[in-house]
Amino acid sequence: MLKLFVKMIATGVITEEPPDEATSAALGAELKRGLNRYFRGSIAIRHVDAGSCNACELEIHALSNPFYNVERYGVHFVASPRHADVLLVTGPVSRHMEAALRRTWEAMPHPKWVIASGDCACDGGEFGASYASCGAVDNIIPVDLRIPGCPPAPTDLLSGLLQLMQTPYVEE
Amino acid sequence: MADTEIQSFVNACATANIPVGEPDSYVLPPAVVIPVSAPFWQRAARVAQGCGLRWCSFWASPVDESYELFCVLEKSGDYLVLRTRTGKEEPLPSQAPIYPAADRLERHAHDLLGIEFVDAPDSRRWTRHQAWKEHEFPLRPDFIESLSQRGKTAADADYPFVRARGRGVVEIPVGPVHAGTIEPGHFRFQAVGETVLNLEERLGYVHKGIEKLAVGREPDSLVRLAGRVSGDSTVSHSWAACQALERATAFEVPPRALCLRAIMAERERVANHLGDIGAICNDVGFAFGQYQLTRLKETFVRTSHTIFGHRFMMDRVVPGGVSCDIDSAQITSMVQEAKGLTREAAEIVSMLEHSESLEDRLMTTGRLTPEQADQLGVVGYVGRASGRGVDVRHDRPYAPYDRLKFAVPVYRAGDVAARAKIRADEIGTSLDLLCQLLQSVPEGPVKESFPDVKIACEGLGIVEGWRGEILTYVQLDKDGTVTRFFPRDPSWLLWPALELLVQDNIVPDFPVCNKSVNASYSGHDL
């Protein structure tokens, strides 16, 4: 147990000073200001993998690692769409996920936003539209923001969220 | 013919009165191809089982009005391909009664190509949900894709799950959308109280038609697609596809490129192992482990980004070599990083091993016995944690592994702790391999232009990805375009193991059991 505490103290809090602090820390501070202004300080995200190859998910996971620690800005990943403000969708929307994606979106309360994350979600990417996939998220549900990249890096996701803060909400 | 295991299979077939053709070691090296006539397909599998051969893969390819069918078997690094042909309506005797691993791949072949099997233990659909109809087969050349006039795709509501009956039995449906940020799949539990009686998986949710999308592509574009079969294994899948293409055309890859491929593949292995052991800690609420290991992973993938230009090194392995190079300063920094990480990972792993709360949650949880592992033909770290030391890098070394020294750790406990331990050991092995590779990077070009294909050809790529053996088949026509691509991700062989190892565990331990196997949904659903 002692070793464990020594290791914890030796490691310290690494969150404040990530190697590329200029980008990720500055982005984070700005994100926090946006969240305070438009979302009363916090935002809840429900992620749906709609046919992704899993690379996009690895980068979404990375947002929660001690370097980015996205929760500190008030960004939470939630289990139920009923609790979500934002639907974060990855993948070219495989047709086998089409109904599940639609239902998740329908289950979310208003106001709600949809982010298409990664090239596949933005425009179909490497897979496009085929007998098995729908090609892009906005072929199925309305999309508010696109974050391109294959996969988008954690800093791309952070700046994407920031952009969402700056986009005025449009009532359907 | 040198391969003794294959010779003894041929002899056993002769004893069992099964007519087999002349073994051919030129068409799909390093495997030996043995033609079998279709009615003997199952009996040949029975003989193979008697010889102790491991079942690896099955796929089919439409040829004119018939199918060409392939089954891959292996023992002690000797690969054997059984090959046969059937007419369009002619059924094939199923191998699943002998090798359970064949079940889902045969059902996949039925859903996509319409091959009928006799004597199959399970005739339910597998990859097909509601995107196409029962009598449509997407991989047949006559399949019509109508993109414009299709309505909403219905949910797959009527799959006939196996149900338990009796007092106190409850059914728990989970997914396809799970609570966390993970890939989609459906799990149907039959439970009594907290105890799992039976788990049935229902996959196919991320089926993107990869096999169909590959048809008509050029080699470069095929490898891009292969790099997205399973994003966490992008290096190893690209390598397997390249290896298949390069063997098909008898192309010699420059030694420097092979060394760089191995460096990237080992980096991919280390990054995934670090992240997944961290995630296992997280699934049992041990935040320390997750904090430390995801910290190490992030630092490691940032180095990959700095040196190779991509955090996961996507699209860096290309036909003919690699699309990046390293200089001596980068070599030095990677060696230093590997040495530092070896120390630090070992220190953290030793703390995890001495944590009683972790021990309490991980030991005896999700046990896959060596007998079960043998029966299912499990590969990768799941196999190595249950007594099966299958590792392509060791058993059938491909360059540059043929010149490297390393041990393959094997345990027999088969529980979550053993799977985590194997992966911790492999971090050490891989970092050591990285140092060996970095200290002997050959001079020369990193890429030679991939030759123009003049005749129809085919190739088999066999690579040890971080999850286990990846087996990729590529067939090219005389213009050099792809006519068939089948990447067999190790997940095909790992998913059935999860169903077994979760039995008799409590439902709340399912996430940690699932994470300890960590089969790919995307690599499986294709």
XYZ file of C-alpha atoms in Angstrom:
698
model
C 0.000 0.000 0.000
C 2.855 2.334 0.889
C 4.415 1.758 -2.533
C 1.128 2.713 -4.096
C 0.969 6.044 -2.276
C 4.609 6.766 -3.067
C 3.889 6.124 -6.741
C 0.818 8.373 -6.644
C 2.748 11.218 -5.054
C 5.701 10.701 -7.349
C 3.415 10.792 -10.393
C 1.549 13.831 -9.087
C -1.243 15.514 -10.984
C -0.196 15.415 -14.588
C -3.426 16.849 -15.906
C -2.517 20.518 -15.729
C 0.583 20.204 -17.807
C 0.119 17.887 -20.732
C 3.043 17.864 -23.198
C 1.109 19.993 -25.675
C -0.344 22.251 -23.028
C -0.482 25.183 -25.405
C -3.242 23.505 -27.363
C -5.159 21.200 -25.059
C -5.079 23.384 -21.930
C -6.007 26.544 -23.811
C -8.796 24.710 -25.631
C -10.052 23.384 -22.320
C -10.171 26.794 -20.654
C -12.135 28.201 -23.554
C -14.431 25.180 -23.532
C -15.138 25.719 -19.858
C -16.106 29.369 -20.489
C -18.507 28.244 -23.228
C -20.045 25.587 -21.010
C -20.550 28.107 -18.204
C -22.180 30.543 -20.543
C -24.468 28.297 -22.580
C -24.871 25.077 -20.590
C -24.826 26.229 -16.980
C -21.438 24.673 -16.467
C -21.798 21.126 -17.726
C -22.719 19.050 -20.713
C -23.766 15.392 -20.934
C -22.724 13.304 -23.927
C -24.155 9.986 -25.079
C -21.860 8.233 -27.543
C -23.162 5.811 -30.157
C -20.879 3.712 -32.316
C -22.803 3.314 -35.559
C -20.375 1.132 -37.460
C -17.025 2.619 -36.525
C -13.815 0.561 -36.829
C -13.149 1.385 -33.139
C -10.320 3.843 -33.767
C -12.686 6.761 -33.058
C -13.680 5.126 -29.749
C -10.036 4.822 -28.660
C -9.669 8.589 -29.039
C -12.931 9.284 -27.215
C -11.592 7.098 -24.387
C -8.380 9.114 -24.426
C -10.402 12.248 -23.556
C -10.898 10.710 -20.124
C -7.243 9.841 -19.546
C -5.314 11.941 -16.997
C -3.793 14.155 -19.699
C -7.061 15.494 -21.095
C -9.337 14.641 -18.163
C -12.301 16.183 -19.933
C -14.590 15.826 -16.921
C -12.825 18.765 -15.289
C -14.437 21.101 -17.823
C -17.884 19.730 -17.029
C -18.059 17.287 -19.947
C -19.662 13.996 -18.859
C -20.280 10.780 -20.763
C -23.638 9.377 -19.694
C -25.209 5.943 -20.061
C -28.766 6.967 -20.838
C -29.834 9.105 -23.781
C -32.482 10.546 -21.424
C -29.687 12.321 -19.577
C -27.859 13.572 -22.654
C -27.513 17.002 -24.239
C -25.273 15.809 -27.043
C -25.271 12.672 -29.166
C -21.739 11.874 -30.345
C -21.934 9.502 -33.306
C -19.068 7.605 -34.941
C -19.093 5.340 -37.985
C -20.739 5.375 -41.432
C -24.052 4.252 -39.841
C -24.156 0.571 -40.594
C -27.717 -0.338 -41.551
C -27.780 -2.815 -38.691
C -27.281 0.130 -36.292
C -29.672 2.471 -38.094
C -32.727 1.715 -35.924
C -30.715 1.802 -32.691
C -29.215 5.181 -33.624
C -32.615 6.634 -34.488
C -34.118 5.328 -31.247
C -31.288 6.721 -29.149
C -31.749 10.124 -30.770
C -35.525 10.005 -30.269
C -35.033 9.123 -26.599
C -33.060 12.318 -25.946
C -34.897 15.312 -24.470
C -34.859 18.737 -26.167
C -32.762 20.773 -26.634
C -30.340 18.302 -28.183
C -27.308 18.418 -30.418
C -25.723 15.810 -32.692
C -21.991 15.650 -33.395
C -20.760 13.462 -36.254
C -17.246 12.490 -35.239
C -14.712 11.078 -37.683
C -14.605 10.928 -41.478
C -17.056 8.001 -41.652
C -19.707 9.845 -39.622
C -19.136 13.078 -41.581
C -19.371 11.730 -45.115
C -19.144 7.934 -45.091
C -15.335 7.932 -45.138
C -13.651 4.775 -46.355
C -16.929 2.816 -46.315
C -19.382 5.256 -47.912
C -22.951 4.196 -48.661
C -23.502 0.567 -49.595
C -25.909 -2.312 -49.125
C -24.625 -2.388 -45.528
C -24.164 1.259 -44.545
C -25.996 4.571 -44.853
C -22.942 6.666 -45.640
C -23.147 9.571 -43.169
C -24.937 10.386 -39.948
C -26.985 13.212 -41.487
C -28.587 10.718 -43.845
C -30.367 9.414 -40.753
C -30.618 12.200 -38.155
C -29.905 15.955 -38.334
C -26.288 16.825 -37.540
C -25.193 20.063 -35.845
C -21.430 19.662 -36.020
C -18.907 17.586 -37.947
C -15.469 16.727 -36.594
C -13.393 15.251 -39.437
C -10.334 13.037 -38.950
C -9.465 9.369 -39.199
C -9.766 9.222 -36.275
C -10.091 12.753 -34.832
C -7.393 13.151 -32.138
C -8.465 14.110 -28.603
C -7.504 17.744 -29.270
C -9.724 17.707 -32.401
C -12.594 16.465 -30.249
C -11.945 19.206 -27.703
C -11.950 21.936 -30.340
C -15.078 20.368 -31.845
C -16.894 20.628 -28.531
C -15.728 24.225 -28.275
C -17.124 24.973 -31.698
C -20.446 23.551 -30.584
C -20.543 26.095 -27.738
C -20.174 28.854 -30.284
C -22.897 27.566 -32.599
C -26.304 29.122 -31.870
C -29.014 26.579 -31.145
C -31.549 26.136 -33.915
C -34.989 24.917 -32.904
C -36.216 22.189 -35.258
C 7.589 -31.957 -48.724
C 9.111 -30.871 -45.449
C 6.027 -30.199 -43.357
C 5.698 -33.330 -41.257
C 2.321 -32.456 -39.727
C 0.854 -32.183 -43.192
C 2.378 -35.464 -44.322
C 0.836 -37.238 -41.352
C -2.551 -35.677 -42.207
C -2.255 -36.944 -45.782
C -1.371 -40.429 -44.496
C -4.307 -40.378 -42.067
C -6.651 -39.420 -44.923
C -5.395 -42.393 -46.932
C -6.048 -44.709 -43.964
C -9.568 -43.286 -43.590
C -10.240 -43.750 -47.320
C -10.639 -40.032 -47.970
C -9.422 -39.127 -51.444
C -7.258 -35.996 -51.356
C -5.377 -34.326 -54.168
C -1.659 -33.698 -54.509
C -0.379 -31.269 -51.821
C 0.696 -27.972 -53.394
C 3.109 -25.743 -51.489
C 3.507 -23.097 -54.225
C 0.069 -21.555 -54.564
C -0.551 -20.171 -51.041
C 2.771 -20.137 -49.182
C 3.593 -20.693 -46.372
C 0.538 -22.979 -46.359
C 0.267 -26.265 -48.224
C -2.937 -26.563 -50.251
C -4.678 -29.941 -50.372
C -7.673 -30.368 -52.680
C -10.562 -32.358 -51.171
C -13.801 -33.229 -52.899
C -16.844 -31.549 -51.347
C -18.655 -34.645 -50.016
C -15.560 -35.421 -47.884
C -15.341 -31.902 -46.390
C -16.560 -32.910 -42.934
C -14.729 -36.254 -42.854
C -11.465 -34.532 -43.741
C -12.049 -32.237 -40.748
C -12.555 -35.274 -38.532
C -9.227 -36.703 -39.664
C -7.596 -33.308 -39.090
C -8.978 -33.239 -35.572
C -7.593 -36.728 -35.016
C -4.169 -35.435 -36.091
C -4.439 -32.614 -33.534
C -4.688 -29.824 -36.120
C -6.053 -26.462 -35.015
C -8.967 -25.029 -37.024
C -8.180 -21.470 -38.114
C -10.551 -20.179 -40.743
C -13.150 -20.785 -43.411
C -14.242 -18.653 -46.339
C -15.721 -19.061 -49.793
C -15.288 -17.288 -53.050
C -17.852 -17.192 -55.875
C -16.348 -18.496 -59.130
C -18.632 -18.433 -62.194
C -21.583 -20.655 -61.322
C -19.876 -22.355 -58.384
C -18.044 -21.668 -55.134
C -14.485 -22.243 -54.176
C -14.191 -23.050 -50.462
C -11.195 -22.796 -48.167
C -10.513 -24.128 -44.698
C -7.234 -23.355 -42.912
C -5.731 -25.682 -40.304
C -2.486 -25.482 -38.390
C -0.178 -27.460 -36.130
C 3.290 -26.520 -34.862
C 3.487 -23.695 -37.369
C 2.622 -25.868 -40.385
C -0.354 -24.338 -42.172
C -2.647 -26.439 -44.313
C -5.430 -25.204 -46.600
C -8.211 -27.610 -47.573
C -9.751 -26.482 -50.808
C -12.854 -27.645 -52.600
C -15.515 -26.591 -55.075
C -19.300 -26.901 -55.000
C -22.053 -26.028 -57.467
C -24.383 -23.138 -56.669
C -27.129 -25.261 -55.101
C -24.916 -28.073 -53.895
C -24.746 -28.234 -50.082
C -21.500 -28.715 -48.169
C -21.134 -30.985 -45.120
C -20.578 -28.666 -42.145
C -17.338 -28.845 -40.149
C -18.967 -27.276 -37.091
C -19.931 -30.605 -35.443
C -16.185 -31.366 -35.285
C -14.726 -27.900 -34.844
C -17.186 -25.586 -32.981
C -15.165 -22.565 -34.172
C -16.454 -23.241 -37.701
C -20.055 -22.496 -36.711
C -20.172 -18.700 -37.047
C -17.888 -18.488 -40.072
C -20.089 -21.012 -41.887
C -23.214 -19.072 -40.952
C -21.492 -15.875 -42.144
C -20.688 -17.585 -45.469
C -24.321 -18.641 -45.749
C -25.664 -15.135 -45.065
C -23.365 -13.451 -47.561
C -23.061 -16.093 -50.294
C -25.962 -18.495 -49.841
C -23.877 -21.608 -49.273
C -26.029 -24.371 -47.775
C -24.578 -26.647 -45.117
C -25.733 -30.140 -44.182
C -25.448 -31.384 -40.633
C -24.832 -27.883 -39.222
C -25.595 -27.660 -35.487
C -27.014 -24.137 -35.785
C -28.867 -22.968 -38.871
C -29.886 -19.516 -37.622
C -28.688 -16.436 -39.496
C -25.632 -14.726 -38.061
C -24.313 -11.649 -39.887
C -27.642 -10.862 -41.567
C -30.070 -8.684 -39.627
C -32.665 -6.704 -41.620
C -30.540 -4.887 -44.208
C -31.097 -7.546 -46.841
C -33.590 -10.358 -47.283
C -33.252 -14.045 -46.573
C -32.811 -15.025 -50.198
C -30.444 -12.197 -51.140
C -26.703 -12.720 -50.905
C -24.550 -9.560 -51.008
C -21.312 -11.238 -52.080
C -22.824 -12.931 -55.110
C -21.980 -11.093 -58.317
C -25.684 -10.899 -59.252
C -26.646 -9.071 -56.017
C -28.343 -5.765 -56.822
C -27.520 -2.836 -54.552
C -30.340 -0.299 -54.615
C -29.270 2.700 -52.568
C -31.998 5.151 -53.547
C -35.324 3.516 -52.868
C -34.830 1.768 -49.610
C -36.779 2.938 -46.590
C -35.742 2.835 -42.971
C -33.939 -0.333 -41.934
C -35.945 -2.156 -39.287
C -34.495 -3.236 -35.966
C -33.577 -6.913 -35.736
C -36.305 -7.912 -33.328
C -37.062 -11.562 -33.978
C -33.768 -13.433 -33.617
C -34.580 -16.742 -31.891
C -32.405 -16.689 -28.765
C -31.969 -19.808 -26.657
C -34.066 -19.324 -23.522
C -33.779 -20.851 -20.100
C -36.946 -21.813 -18.280
C -37.733 -22.506 -14.667
C -38.396 -20.868 -11.353
C -36.373 -17.730 -10.737
C -34.833 -17.548 -14.208
C -34.647 -14.034 -15.590
C -33.642 -12.904 -19.048
C -31.463 -9.789 -19.332
C -31.102 -8.191 -22.771
C -28.142 -5.799 -23.123
C -27.247 -3.679 -26.131
C -26.556 -2.980 -28.952
C -25.991 0.476 -27.378
C -24.074 -0.103 -24.142
C -23.613 2.146 -21.139
C -20.033 3.123 -21.932
C -18.090 4.153 -24.992
C -17.733 0.730 -26.585
C -18.672 -0.975 -29.803
C -22.238 -2.203 -30.325
C -23.381 -5.784 -29.895
C -26.229 -7.545 -28.133
C -25.834 -9.845 -25.143
C -28.705 -11.988 -23.927
C -28.208 -13.321 -20.416
C -30.248 -16.045 -18.754
C -29.639 -15.601 -15.046
C -30.779 -16.895 -11.702
C -30.396 -14.126 -9.179
C -26.955 -12.684 -9.890
C -25.532 -15.838 -11.468
C -25.223 -16.192 -15.235
C -26.683 -19.496 -16.464
C -26.079 -18.760 -20.094
C -24.923 -15.929 -22.302
C -25.716 -15.679 -25.956
C -24.019 -13.113 -28.155
C -25.697 -11.486 -31.108
C -23.239 -9.614 -33.290
C -23.282 -8.126 -36.778
C -24.357 -4.591 -35.785
C -21.274 -2.980 -37.313
C -21.361 -4.995 -40.539
C -20.160 -2.535 -43.164
C -19.805 -4.901 -46.106
C -15.992 -4.804 -46.088
C -15.658 -7.972 -48.193
C -17.871 -6.444 -50.894
C -16.193 -3.016 -50.696
C -12.832 -4.689 -51.322
C -13.892 -6.142 -54.671
C -12.574 -4.085 -57.572
C -10.023 -2.156 -55.493
C -6.361 -1.730 -56.383
C -3.750 -3.025 -53.876
C -3.121 0.418 -52.282
C -6.777 1.071 -51.750
C -7.339 -2.467 -50.418
C -4.696 -1.952 -47.741
C -6.330 1.341 -46.700
C -9.548 -0.606 -46.206
C -7.714 -3.405 -44.355
C -6.343 -0.747 -41.983
C -9.938 -0.056 -40.973
C -11.145 -3.620 -40.399
C -10.452 -3.059 -36.710
C -9.024 0.366 -35.908
C -7.155 -0.776 -32.794
C -5.252 -3.329 -34.946
C -4.710 -1.087 -37.942
C -0.974 -1.878 -38.274
C -1.369 -5.647 -38.047
C -4.374 -5.810 -40.383
C -2.591 -3.644 -42.975
C 0.475 -5.845 -42.610
C -1.519 -9.054 -43.070
C -3.165 -7.654 -46.215
C 0.207 -6.481 -47.568
C 1.770 -9.840 -46.788
C -1.014 -11.584 -48.730
C -0.545 -9.241 -51.712
C 3.226 -9.545 -51.597
C 3.160 -13.340 -51.376
C 0.629 -13.464 -54.225
C 3.028 -11.572 -56.474
C 6.247 -13.082 -55.023
C 7.370 -9.549 -54.192
C 10.467 -9.061 -52.032
C 9.866 -6.372 -49.401
C 12.947 -4.291 -48.519
C 14.402 -5.432 -45.141
C 14.227 -1.916 -43.688
C 10.483 -1.806 -44.415
C 9.943 -5.162 -42.682
C 11.822 -3.918 -39.646
C 9.732 -0.730 -39.523
C 6.534 -2.755 -39.850
C 7.547 -4.869 -36.877
C 8.460 -1.769 -34.849
C 5.008 -0.337 -35.510
C 3.272 -3.673 -34.815
C 5.045 -3.998 -31.451
C 4.180 -0.401 -30.578
C 0.557 -1.177 -31.385
C 0.698 -4.230 -29.118
C 2.224 -2.310 -26.211
C -0.257 0.586 -26.507
C -3.284 -1.709 -26.544
C -2.026 -3.901 -23.703
C -1.353 -0.845 -21.536
C -4.779 0.636 -22.191
C -6.635 -2.638 -21.701
C -4.988 -3.599 -18.410
C -5.891 -0.073 -17.271
C -9.469 -0.637 -18.403
C -9.633 -3.975 -16.536
C -8.596 -2.112 -13.369
C -11.271 0.490 -14.086
C -13.966 -2.184 -14.490
C -13.373 -3.305 -10.910
C -13.070 0.249 -9.583
C -9.285 0.261 -9.123
C -8.644 3.823 -10.282
C -4.906 3.800 -9.531
C -4.197 1.187 -12.204
C -6.291 2.938 -14.791
C -4.735 6.335 -14.074
C -1.173 5.052 -14.319
C -1.580 2.770 -17.321
C -3.652 5.140 -19.462
C -1.028 7.772 -18.651
C 1.692 5.476 -20.028
C -0.441 4.641 -23.066
C -1.081 8.291 -23.918
C 2.615 9.141 -23.672
C 3.423 6.157 -25.881
C 0.884 6.976 -28.627
C 2.096 10.577 -28.629
C 5.574 9.298 -29.503
C 4.035 7.281 -32.336
C 2.392 10.481 -33.554
C 5.646 12.426 -33.404
C 7.712 9.773 -35.158
C 5.269 8.062 -37.507
C 2.808 10.921 -38.007
C -0.262 9.121 -36.651
C -1.199 8.120 -33.107
C -2.233 4.620 -34.239
C 0.124 4.520 -37.256
C -2.778 4.122 -39.667
C -1.916 3.840 -43.383
C 1.806 3.577 -42.624
C 2.041 -0.039 -43.837
C 1.533 0.001 -47.610
C 2.023 -2.537 -50.429
C 5.736 -2.699 -51.170
C 6.922 -1.379 -47.803
C 6.029 1.467 -45.455
C 5.158 5.123 -46.065
C 7.420 6.547 -43.360
C 11.040 6.402 -42.244
C 13.005 6.997 -39.048
C 16.387 8.637 -38.441
C 19.071 7.771 -35.890
C 17.886 10.393 -33.372
C 14.408 8.892 -33.440
C 15.861 5.403 -33.006
C 17.752 6.570 -29.917
C 14.706 8.247 -28.428
C 12.540 5.162 -29.012
C 15.135 2.896 -27.389
C 15.272 5.201 -24.365
C 11.492 5.321 -24.214
C 11.281 1.508 -24.386
C 13.816 1.078 -21.575
C 12.103 3.633 -19.347
C 8.686 2.140 -20.020
C 9.944 -1.379 -19.270
C 10.975 -0.212 -15.808
C 7.892 1.810 -15.096
C 5.382 -0.741 -16.422
C 7.071 -3.481 -14.374
C 6.871 -1.300 -11.269
C 3.162 -0.608 -11.728
C 2.326 -4.207 -12.639
C 4.055 -5.408 -9.473
C 1.872 -3.024 -7.438
C -1.226 -4.373 -9.158
C -0.118 -7.920 -8.385
C 0.241 -7.054 -4.727
C -3.187 -5.479 -4.452
C -5.495 -7.788 -2.520
C -8.672 -6.087 -3.690
C -7.634 -6.561 -7.306
C -6.684 -10.169 -6.651
C -10.078 -10.741 -5.067
C -11.915 -9.436 -8.138
C -9.750 -10.874 -10.921
C -8.609 -14.306 -9.770
C -10.967 -17.217 -10.597
C -13.233 -14.710 -12.401
C -14.216 -15.610 -15.958
C -12.287 -18.862 -16.136
C -11.755 -20.523 -19.523
C -10.294 -23.972 -18.862
C -7.491 -25.288 -21.092
C -9.897 -28.015 -22.282
C -12.481 -25.430 -23.338
C -9.779 -23.342 -25.005
C -8.577 -26.379 -26.973
C -12.088 -27.245 -28.028
C -12.764 -23.733 -29.314
C -9.316 -23.300 -30.910
C -8.783 -20.013 -29.084
C -5.761 -17.904 -30.112
C -3.897 -14.852 -28.830
C -3.564 -13.885 -25.165
C -6.895 -15.561 -24.360
C -5.441 -18.858 -25.587
C -2.069 -18.244 -23.927
C -3.799 -17.615 -20.581
C -5.507 -21.020 -20.947
C -2.517 -23.157 -21.851
C -2.406 -22.678 -25.633
C 0.894 -21.162 -26.712
C -0.106 -20.188 -30.250
C 1.957 -17.250 -31.513
C 2.621 -16.873 -35.242
C 5.756 -14.791 -34.575
C 7.192 -17.814 -32.827
C 5.543 -20.812 -34.535
C 5.848 -19.673 -38.149
C 8.113 -16.629 -37.941
C 7.799 -14.153 -40.770
C 10.539 -11.585 -41.371
C 11.897 -9.882 -39.305
C 10.778 -12.127 -36.398
C 12.861 -14.992 -37.782
C 15.993 -13.221 -36.508
C 14.651 -12.159 -33.108
C 14.750 -13.936 -29.763
C 11.773 -13.880 -27.453
C 9.737 -16.109 -25.176
C 5.991 -16.737 -25.452
C 4.433 -16.586 -21.957
C 1.783 -19.252 -21.285
C -0.405 -19.740 -18.196
C -3.085 -22.287 -17.467
C -5.334 -20.523 -14.935
C -7.489 -19.051 -17.705
C -9.096 -16.392 -15.500
C -9.225 -12.611 -15.902
C -6.060 -12.301 -13.796
C -4.161 -14.700 -16.086
C -5.251 -12.827 -19.202
C -4.147 -9.545 -17.652
C -0.862 -11.138 -16.539
C -0.108 -12.493 -20.018
C -0.606 -9.035 -21.432
C 1.615 -7.488 -18.772
C 4.319 -10.049 -19.638
C 3.894 -9.290 -23.313
C 4.469 -5.577 -22.705
C 7.927 -6.548 -21.425
C 8.533 -8.936 -24.335
C 7.412 -6.400 -26.925
C 9.538 -3.614 -25.464
C 12.512 -5.952 -25.543
C 11.700 -6.854 -29.166
C 11.456 -3.131 -29.924
C 14.969 -2.601 -28.580
C 16.290 -5.556 -30.599
C 14.621 -4.194 -33.742
C 15.719 -0.612 -33.187
C 19.308 -1.648 -32.625
C 19.459 -3.483 -35.950
C 17.468 -1.409 -38.444
C 18.819 -2.421 -41.863
C 19.900 0.267 -44.310
C 18.152 0.693 -47.627
C 14.850 1.849 -49.070
C 11.597 1.735 -47.059
C 9.491 0.984 -50.110
C 9.798 -0.523 -53.571
C 7.054 0.104 -56.094
C 4.550 -2.716 -56.037
C 4.671 -4.581 -59.364
C 1.918 -4.526 -61.977
C 0.000 -7.764 -61.835
C -0.083 -9.694 -65.125
C -1.871 -12.900 -64.148
C -4.609 -13.800 -61.692
C -3.067 -14.726 -58.347
C -3.845 -15.251 -54.669
C -2.030 -14.966 -51.365
C -2.334 -15.655 -47.677
C -1.110 -13.239 -44.996
C -0.567 -14.589 -41.477
C 0.411 -12.063 -38.825
C 0.322 -12.080 -35.023
C -1.721 -8.998 -34.163
C -1.943 -7.919 -30.517
C -5.200 -9.890 -30.162
C -3.813 -12.972 -31.869
C -3.391 -14.552 -35.275
C -4.763 -12.545 -38.211
C -5.270 -14.596 -41.345
C -5.963 -12.653 -44.522
C -6.768 -14.037 -47.955
C -6.479 -11.866 -51.057
C -7.261 -12.839 -54.636
C -6.363 -10.623 -57.601
C -7.471 -10.880 -61.207
C -5.151 -10.397 -64.189
C -5.589 -6.591 -64.107
C -4.431 -6.444 -60.503
C -7.827 -5.634 -59.023
C -9.132 -7.453 -55.989
C -11.682 -10.202 -56.560
C -11.769 -11.553 -53.011
C -10.601 -10.271 -49.620
C -11.249 -12.092 -46.397
C -9.478 -10.907 -43.250
C -10.063 -13.407 -40.419
C -9.675 -11.338 -37.285
C -8.797 -13.376 -34.161
C -12.079 -12.125 -32.675
C -13.960 -14.812 -34.625
C -12.238 -17.353 -32.355
C -12.434 -15.254 -29.168
C -16.133 -14.368 -29.065
C -17.333 -17.965 -28.500
C -14.886 -18.206 -25.558
C -16.569 -15.258 -23.834
C -19.920 -17.090 -23.845
C -18.347 -20.016 -22.009
C -16.104 -18.217 -19.537
C -18.854 -15.961 -18.222
C -21.055 -18.897 -17.132
C -21.477 -19.192 -13.359
C -20.045 -15.723 -12.850
C -22.179 -12.899 -11.518
C -23.788 -10.535 -14.011
C -21.898 -7.484 -12.619
C -18.593 -9.198 -13.495
C -19.539 -9.399 -17.165
C -17.871 -6.071 -18.108
C -14.509 -7.124 -16.675
C -14.790 -10.588 -18.282
C -15.607 -8.962 -21.610
C -12.746 -6.476 -21.286
C -10.274 -9.236 -20.413
C -11.107 -10.948 -23.727
C -11.610 -7.683 -25.625
C -12.670 -9.237 -28.912
C -13.269 -6.756 -31.714
C -16.841 -6.173 -32.886
C -15.789 -4.407 -36.071
C -13.145 -7.008 -36.953
C -15.732 -9.726 -36.530
C -18.756 -8.090 -38.174
C -16.768 -6.909 -41.224
